[in-house]
Amino acid sequence: MAAKQPTTRKKTTTTRRKTVKRTSTVRKPRATTRGQKLAIWAATKIGEQAEKHGQTVMSRKDAAILRMTHEGCPRCKGNGQIFTKGKDGSFTGSKPCPAKPTRAKAGRMRVAIAARFGADRDTGLVGWTCPCGTKEKPRYRDAKTATAALRTHERKKHGGKSVGGAWYGQVPENAQPTTAPVTPIAPVSKVNTSSVMTDDEWQNQNSPLTVKDAEKKGVCWCCGGKGSLYAAFGGQQRVIVCGICQGTGKPATANSHA
């Protein structure tokens, strides 16, 4: 009788183990009393403020390096980056200076001193403000990171809805504006001799638009796009050329209606 051959058993495939995050062996304190809870809360807040201060110092060092390597640069006026502005004078963004650096290196000690002391330690950085009253001083490297911080504030305090916050940048005191301000010309007036209107009817020809309405329509805030102002004084009715838009009716690049 032939001997029975053992049946070959099928090997079971080993299941691949998933990598599990290693848990910390440090025992976390567990608060039981009110004093312990207060101590843990204070330690957490102190740690958050220390981390925030460290990030601010690093941003100040980066800004100081840009200021030192672009010292005397005619393009950015020694700031290292250029803050762009809109027609109403508000900040619209920031971009690095495209010009070649004037210096190749910045001393480590000088950078450390400029980042911690002096009035220019926040120069070149960006901060943000919110209409609710919350304000953060310049501590971000560019407008993108400042806008992200503003959006985080809106998510926490305003349910993720924008309430019209804005950001601002700090430039050197001796920096000149990139666009020359518009200087109003001397008013040119002409006496009217053909109209039979009363003085009130003559003056009612002036634009009734407010400053905000004029900005929405894209016309001069002073004359409302007419290019002329109507006044009556000394027994004469006069047509005065608008000195802000110089009679064009178009908004100036740097109108000052404060």
mmCIF file of C-alpha atoms in Angstrom:
data_model
loop_
_atom_site.group_PDB
_atom_site.id
_atom_site.type_symbol
_atom_site.label_atom_id
_atom_site.label_comp_id
_atom_site.label_asym_id
_atom_site.label_seq_id
_atom_site.Cartn_x
_atom_site.Cartn_y
_atom_site.Cartn_z
ATOM 1 C CA MET A 1 0.000 0.000 0.000
ATOM 2 C CA ALA A 2 1.416 3.346 -1.076
ATOM 3 C CA ALA A 3 2.136 5.860 1.622
ATOM 4 C CA LYS A 4 0.025 8.983 1.673
ATOM 5 C CA GLN A 5 1.810 12.141 0.701
ATOM 6 C CA PRO A 6 1.182 15.115 2.968
ATOM 7 C CA THR A 7 -0.950 17.828 1.404
ATOM 8 C CA THR A 8 0.815 21.119 0.859
ATOM 9 C CA ARG A 9 -0.717 23.837 2.926
ATOM 10 C CA LYS A 10 -1.325 27.208 1.367
ATOM 11 C CA LYS A 11 0.616 29.943 3.066
ATOM 12 C CA THR A 12 -1.473 32.762 4.383
ATOM 13 C CA THR A 13 -0.438 36.184 3.212
ATOM 14 C CA THR A 14 0.741 38.429 5.993
ATOM 15 C CA THR A 15 -1.279 41.609 6.342
ATOM 16 C CA ARG A 16 0.718 44.782 5.948
ATOM 17 C CA ARG A 17 0.869 46.726 9.122
ATOM 18 C CA LYS A 18 0.042 50.373 8.940
ATOM 19 C CA THR A 19 2.500 52.787 10.383
ATOM 20 C CA VAL A 20 1.083 54.169 13.579
ATOM 21 C CA LYS A 21 2.116 57.516 14.912
ATOM 22 C CA ARG A 22 4.307 57.034 17.916
ATOM 23 C CA THR A 23 2.704 58.360 21.027
ATOM 24 C CA SER A 24 4.655 60.608 23.306
ATOM 25 C CA THR A 25 5.988 59.039 26.465
ATOM 26 C CA VAL A 26 5.851 62.358 28.277
ATOM 27 C CA ARG A 27 2.973 62.387 30.676
ATOM 28 C CA LYS A 28 0.736 65.360 30.121
ATOM 29 C CA PRO A 29 -0.473 67.158 33.234
ATOM 30 C CA ARG A 30 -4.092 66.623 34.063
ATOM 31 C CA ALA A 31 -5.774 69.508 35.778
ATOM 32 C CA THR A 32 -8.034 68.628 38.664
ATOM 33 C CA THR A 33 -8.348 71.880 40.562
ATOM 34 C CA ARG A 34 -9.119 75.376 39.425
ATOM 35 C CA GLY A 35 -5.601 76.529 40.218
ATOM 36 C CA GLN A 36 -4.064 73.811 38.046
ATOM 37 C CA LYS A 37 -6.377 74.671 35.141
ATOM 38 C CA LEU A 38 -5.418 78.322 35.432
ATOM 39 C CA ALA A 39 -1.707 77.440 35.496
ATOM 40 C CA ILE A 40 -1.999 75.233 32.381
ATOM 41 C CA TRP A 41 -3.976 77.942 30.561
ATOM 42 C CA ALA A 42 -1.337 80.570 31.454
ATOM 43 C CA ALA A 43 1.514 78.306 30.315
ATOM 44 C CA THR A 44 -0.265 77.667 27.001
ATOM 45 C CA LYS A 45 -0.798 81.374 26.388
ATOM 46 C CA ILE A 46 2.822 82.165 27.236
ATOM 47 C CA GLY A 47 3.992 79.509 24.775
ATOM 48 C CA GLU A 48 1.763 80.906 22.008
ATOM 49 C CA GLN A 49 3.040 84.444 22.595
ATOM 50 C CA ALA A 50 6.651 83.237 22.586
ATOM 51 C CA GLU A 51 6.141 81.442 19.273
ATOM 52 C CA LYS A 52 4.441 84.527 17.801
ATOM 53 C CA HIS A 53 7.301 86.755 18.982
ATOM 54 C CA GLY A 54 9.838 84.414 17.402
ATOM 55 C CA GLN A 55 8.054 84.606 14.051
ATOM 56 C CA THR A 56 7.928 88.404 14.307
ATOM 57 C CA VAL A 57 11.665 88.633 15.001
ATOM 58 C CA MET A 58 12.426 86.433 11.979
ATOM 59 C CA SER A 59 10.256 88.670 9.772
ATOM 60 C CA ARG A 60 12.069 91.733 11.127
ATOM 61 C CA LYS A 61 15.422 90.143 10.300
ATOM 62 C CA ASP A 62 14.311 89.404 6.738
ATOM 63 C CA ALA A 63 13.118 92.993 6.327
ATOM 64 C CA ALA A 64 16.372 94.335 7.789
ATOM 65 C CA ILE A 65 18.425 92.266 5.314
ATOM 66 C CA LEU A 66 16.392 93.661 2.412
ATOM 67 C CA ARG A 67 16.834 97.228 3.675
ATOM 68 C CA MET A 68 20.602 96.818 4.028
ATOM 69 C CA THR A 69 21.117 95.121 0.668
ATOM 70 C CA HIS A 70 18.893 97.725 -1.100
ATOM 71 C CA GLU A 71 20.300 100.754 0.707
ATOM 72 C CA GLY A 72 20.203 103.745 -1.650
ATOM 73 C CA CYS A 73 18.157 101.885 -4.279
ATOM 74 C CA PRO A 74 16.194 104.434 -6.362
ATOM 75 C CA ARG A 75 13.512 101.876 -7.234
ATOM 76 C CA CYS A 76 12.312 100.878 -3.754
ATOM 77 C CA LYS A 77 13.818 103.834 -1.812
ATOM 78 C CA GLY A 78 15.772 101.443 0.405
ATOM 79 C CA ASN A 79 12.764 99.349 1.482
ATOM 80 C CA GLY A 80 13.595 96.124 -0.360
ATOM 81 C CA GLN A 81 10.037 95.701 -1.570
ATOM 82 C CA ILE A 82 7.478 97.946 -3.227
ATOM 83 C CA PHE A 83 4.014 98.617 -1.810
ATOM 84 C CA THR A 84 1.474 99.306 -4.561
ATOM 85 C CA LYS A 85 -1.432 101.704 -4.062
ATOM 86 C CA GLY A 86 -4.782 102.241 -5.737
ATOM 87 C CA LYS A 87 -6.291 105.461 -7.037
ATOM 88 C CA ASP A 88 -7.826 106.238 -3.648
ATOM 89 C CA GLY A 89 -4.445 105.911 -1.905
ATOM 90 C CA SER A 90 -5.164 102.561 -0.231
ATOM 91 C CA PHE A 91 -2.675 99.681 -0.347
ATOM 92 C CA THR A 92 -3.382 97.060 -3.006
ATOM 93 C CA GLY A 93 -0.429 94.690 -2.633
ATOM 94 C CA SER A 94 3.307 94.281 -2.339
ATOM 95 C CA LYS A 95 6.052 92.912 -4.530
ATOM 96 C CA PRO A 96 9.823 92.436 -4.148
ATOM 97 C CA CYS A 97 12.044 95.106 -5.625
ATOM 98 C CA PRO A 98 13.064 94.001 -9.147
ATOM 99 C CA ALA A 99 16.254 96.077 -9.069
ATOM 100 C CA LYS A 100 19.648 94.541 -8.401
ATOM 101 C CA PRO A 101 20.765 94.802 -4.736
ATOM 102 C CA THR A 102 23.225 97.600 -4.074
ATOM 103 C CA ARG A 103 25.144 95.517 -1.519
ATOM 104 C CA ALA A 104 25.950 91.821 -1.533
ATOM 105 C CA LYS A 105 26.015 91.157 2.217
ATOM 106 C CA ALA A 106 24.509 92.406 5.461
ATOM 107 C CA GLY A 107 26.346 92.036 8.759
ATOM 108 C CA ARG A 108 24.822 89.549 11.187
ATOM 109 C CA MET A 109 25.194 91.860 14.183
ATOM 110 C CA ARG A 110 23.708 94.804 12.303
ATOM 111 C CA VAL A 111 20.736 92.692 11.243
ATOM 112 C CA ALA A 112 20.129 91.512 14.816
ATOM 113 C CA ILE A 113 20.273 95.071 16.180
ATOM 114 C CA ALA A 114 17.998 96.449 13.438
ATOM 115 C CA ALA A 115 15.446 93.681 14.101
ATOM 116 C CA ARG A 116 15.157 94.390 17.816
ATOM 117 C CA PHE A 117 15.942 98.058 18.385
ATOM 118 C CA GLY A 118 15.271 101.356 16.683
ATOM 119 C CA ALA A 119 12.298 102.966 14.989
ATOM 120 C CA ASP A 120 12.853 101.097 11.714
ATOM 121 C CA ARG A 121 12.506 97.592 13.124
ATOM 122 C CA ASP A 122 8.985 97.254 11.621
ATOM 123 C CA THR A 123 9.889 98.983 8.350
ATOM 124 C CA GLY A 124 9.052 96.845 5.334
ATOM 125 C CA LEU A 125 6.535 94.710 7.248
ATOM 126 C CA VAL A 126 2.758 94.576 6.873
ATOM 127 C CA GLY A 127 -0.061 94.695 9.430
ATOM 128 C CA TRP A 128 -3.848 94.539 9.228
ATOM 129 C CA THR A 129 -6.854 96.271 10.740
ATOM 130 C CA CYS A 130 -10.496 95.239 11.129
ATOM 131 C CA PRO A 131 -13.529 97.559 11.476
ATOM 132 C CA CYS A 132 -14.435 95.753 14.711
ATOM 133 C CA GLY A 133 -11.449 97.423 16.381
ATOM 134 C CA THR A 134 -8.942 94.568 16.231
ATOM 135 C CA LYS A 135 -5.578 95.662 14.915
ATOM 136 C CA GLU A 136 -2.271 93.898 14.449
ATOM 137 C CA LYS A 137 0.941 95.865 14.140
ATOM 138 C CA PRO A 138 3.262 95.315 11.140
ATOM 139 C CA ARG A 139 4.800 91.861 11.603
ATOM 140 C CA TYR A 140 4.236 90.042 8.287
ATOM 141 C CA ARG A 141 6.651 89.890 5.374
ATOM 142 C CA ASP A 142 4.133 90.652 2.603
ATOM 143 C CA ALA A 143 0.488 91.406 1.938
ATOM 144 C CA LYS A 144 -0.342 87.752 1.234
ATOM 145 C CA THR A 145 0.516 86.540 4.724
ATOM 146 C CA ALA A 146 -1.172 89.564 6.320
ATOM 147 C CA THR A 147 -4.347 88.868 4.345
ATOM 148 C CA ALA A 148 -4.279 85.226 5.494
ATOM 149 C CA ALA A 149 -4.083 86.395 9.121
ATOM 150 C CA LEU A 150 -6.994 88.772 8.526
ATOM 151 C CA ARG A 151 -9.076 85.928 7.059
ATOM 152 C CA THR A 152 -8.274 83.801 10.132
ATOM 153 C CA HIS A 153 -9.563 86.611 12.360
ATOM 154 C CA GLU A 154 -12.738 86.845 10.286
ATOM 155 C CA ARG A 155 -13.345 83.098 10.600
ATOM 156 C CA LYS A 156 -12.965 83.216 14.382
ATOM 157 C CA LYS A 157 -14.790 86.458 15.161
ATOM 158 C CA HIS A 158 -17.143 87.120 12.234
ATOM 159 C CA GLY A 159 -18.227 83.653 11.105
ATOM 160 C CA GLY A 160 -15.988 83.638 8.032
ATOM 161 C CA LYS A 161 -17.630 86.708 6.470
ATOM 162 C CA SER A 162 -15.595 89.695 5.407
ATOM 163 C CA VAL A 163 -16.463 92.937 7.190
ATOM 164 C CA GLY A 164 -14.176 95.188 5.178
ATOM 165 C CA GLY A 165 -10.794 94.754 6.844
ATOM 166 C CA ALA A 166 -7.634 96.148 5.285
ATOM 167 C CA TRP A 167 -3.875 95.892 5.636
ATOM 168 C CA TYR A 168 -1.177 98.541 5.721
ATOM 169 C CA GLY A 169 2.569 98.647 5.286
ATOM 170 C CA GLN A 170 5.310 100.627 6.998
ATOM 171 C CA VAL A 171 7.863 102.359 4.788
ATOM 172 C CA PRO A 172 11.014 104.297 5.698
ATOM 173 C CA GLU A 173 10.488 107.865 6.837
ATOM 174 C CA ASN A 174 12.723 109.271 4.090
ATOM 175 C CA ALA A 175 11.043 107.256 1.311
ATOM 176 C CA GLN A 176 9.394 109.300 -1.403
ATOM 177 C CA PRO A 177 6.000 108.274 -2.834
ATOM 178 C CA THR A 178 6.106 106.319 -6.090
ATOM 179 C CA THR A 179 3.485 108.556 -7.694
ATOM 180 C CA ALA A 180 3.660 112.332 -7.486
ATOM 181 C CA PRO A 181 0.606 113.888 -5.818
ATOM 182 C CA VAL A 182 -1.735 115.908 -7.976
ATOM 183 C CA THR A 183 -1.412 119.615 -7.332
ATOM 184 C CA PRO A 184 -4.666 121.483 -8.016
ATOM 185 C CA ILE A 185 -4.355 124.234 -10.588
ATOM 186 C CA ALA A 186 -5.519 127.751 -9.984
ATOM 187 C CA PRO A 187 -9.280 128.006 -10.601
ATOM 188 C CA VAL A 188 -10.240 129.539 -13.947
ATOM 189 C CA SER A 189 -13.604 131.274 -13.816
ATOM 190 C CA LYS A 190 -15.888 132.814 -16.411
ATOM 191 C CA VAL A 191 -18.725 135.226 -15.739
ATOM 192 C CA ASN A 192 -22.082 134.199 -17.158
ATOM 193 C CA THR A 193 -23.983 136.930 -19.039
ATOM 194 C CA SER A 194 -26.576 134.992 -21.059
ATOM 195 C CA SER A 195 -28.450 132.922 -18.446
ATOM 196 C CA VAL A 196 -31.615 134.194 -16.776
ATOM 197 C CA MET A 197 -31.432 131.745 -13.846
ATOM 198 C CA THR A 198 -31.616 132.824 -10.259
ATOM 199 C CA ASP A 199 -28.584 132.344 -8.038
ATOM 200 C CA ASP A 200 -30.133 129.269 -6.382
ATOM 201 C CA GLU A 201 -30.961 127.674 -9.739
ATOM 202 C CA TRP A 202 -27.459 128.426 -10.962
ATOM 203 C CA GLN A 203 -25.788 126.791 -7.959
ATOM 204 C CA ASN A 204 -28.093 123.760 -8.151
ATOM 205 C CA GLN A 205 -26.248 122.751 -11.329
ATOM 206 C CA ASN A 206 -23.378 121.447 -9.161
ATOM 207 C CA SER A 207 -23.042 117.693 -8.828
ATOM 208 C CA PRO A 208 -25.146 116.139 -6.025
ATOM 209 C CA LEU A 209 -22.929 113.026 -5.884
ATOM 210 C CA THR A 210 -21.154 112.093 -2.688
ATOM 211 C CA VAL A 211 -17.497 111.077 -2.648
ATOM 212 C CA LYS A 212 -18.340 107.354 -2.512
ATOM 213 C CA ASP A 213 -20.886 107.615 -5.340
ATOM 214 C CA ALA A 214 -18.380 109.495 -7.494
ATOM 215 C CA GLU A 215 -15.730 106.817 -6.886
ATOM 216 C CA LYS A 216 -18.200 104.085 -7.875
ATOM 217 C CA LYS A 217 -19.042 105.883 -11.128
ATOM 218 C CA GLY A 218 -15.399 106.595 -11.874
ATOM 219 C CA VAL A 219 -15.722 110.383 -12.049
ATOM 220 C CA CYS A 220 -14.111 113.280 -10.223
ATOM 221 C CA TRP A 221 -15.408 113.585 -6.657
ATOM 222 C CA CYS A 222 -15.305 117.390 -6.726
ATOM 223 C CA CYS A 223 -17.336 118.200 -9.859
ATOM 224 C CA GLY A 224 -19.089 114.847 -10.353
ATOM 225 C CA GLY A 225 -17.706 114.432 -13.870
ATOM 226 C CA LYS A 226 -18.914 117.811 -15.194
ATOM 227 C CA GLY A 227 -15.494 119.456 -15.131
ATOM 228 C CA SER A 228 -16.972 122.731 -13.902
ATOM 229 C CA LEU A 229 -18.329 124.255 -10.704
ATOM 230 C CA TYR A 230 -21.128 126.808 -10.530
ATOM 231 C CA ALA A 231 -20.988 129.656 -8.023
ATOM 232 C CA ALA A 232 -22.809 132.917 -7.472
ATOM 233 C CA PHE A 233 -21.274 135.734 -5.446
ATOM 234 C CA GLY A 234 -20.866 139.495 -5.724
ATOM 235 C CA GLY A 235 -23.933 139.743 -7.929
ATOM 236 C CA GLN A 236 -22.295 137.591 -10.613
ATOM 237 C CA GLN A 237 -22.827 133.981 -11.726
ATOM 238 C CA ARG A 238 -19.552 132.246 -12.479
ATOM 239 C CA VAL A 239 -18.452 128.972 -14.106
ATOM 240 C CA ILE A 240 -15.248 127.726 -12.442
ATOM 241 C CA VAL A 241 -13.054 125.032 -13.981
ATOM 242 C CA CYS A 242 -12.580 122.183 -11.493
ATOM 243 C CA GLY A 243 -9.051 122.438 -10.100
ATOM 244 C CA ILE A 244 -8.891 118.758 -9.076
ATOM 245 C CA CYS A 245 -9.533 117.082 -12.428
ATOM 246 C CA GLN A 246 -8.430 120.180 -14.410
ATOM 247 C CA GLY A 247 -11.739 120.254 -16.269
ATOM 248 C CA THR A 248 -11.639 116.658 -17.560
ATOM 249 C CA GLY A 249 -14.223 115.220 -15.167
ATOM 250 C CA LYS A 250 -12.076 112.103 -14.664
ATOM 251 C CA PRO A 251 -10.789 110.972 -11.233
ATOM 252 C CA ALA A 252 -7.258 112.042 -10.399
ATOM 253 C CA THR A 253 -4.650 109.421 -9.493
ATOM 254 C CA ALA A 254 -4.077 110.862 -6.028
ATOM 255 C CA ASN A 255 -7.216 112.791 -5.054
ATOM 256 C CA SER A 256 -7.178 114.072 -1.481
ATOM 257 C CA HIS A 257 -10.730 114.601 -0.258
ATOM 258 C CA ALA A 258 -10.026 114.501 3.497
#
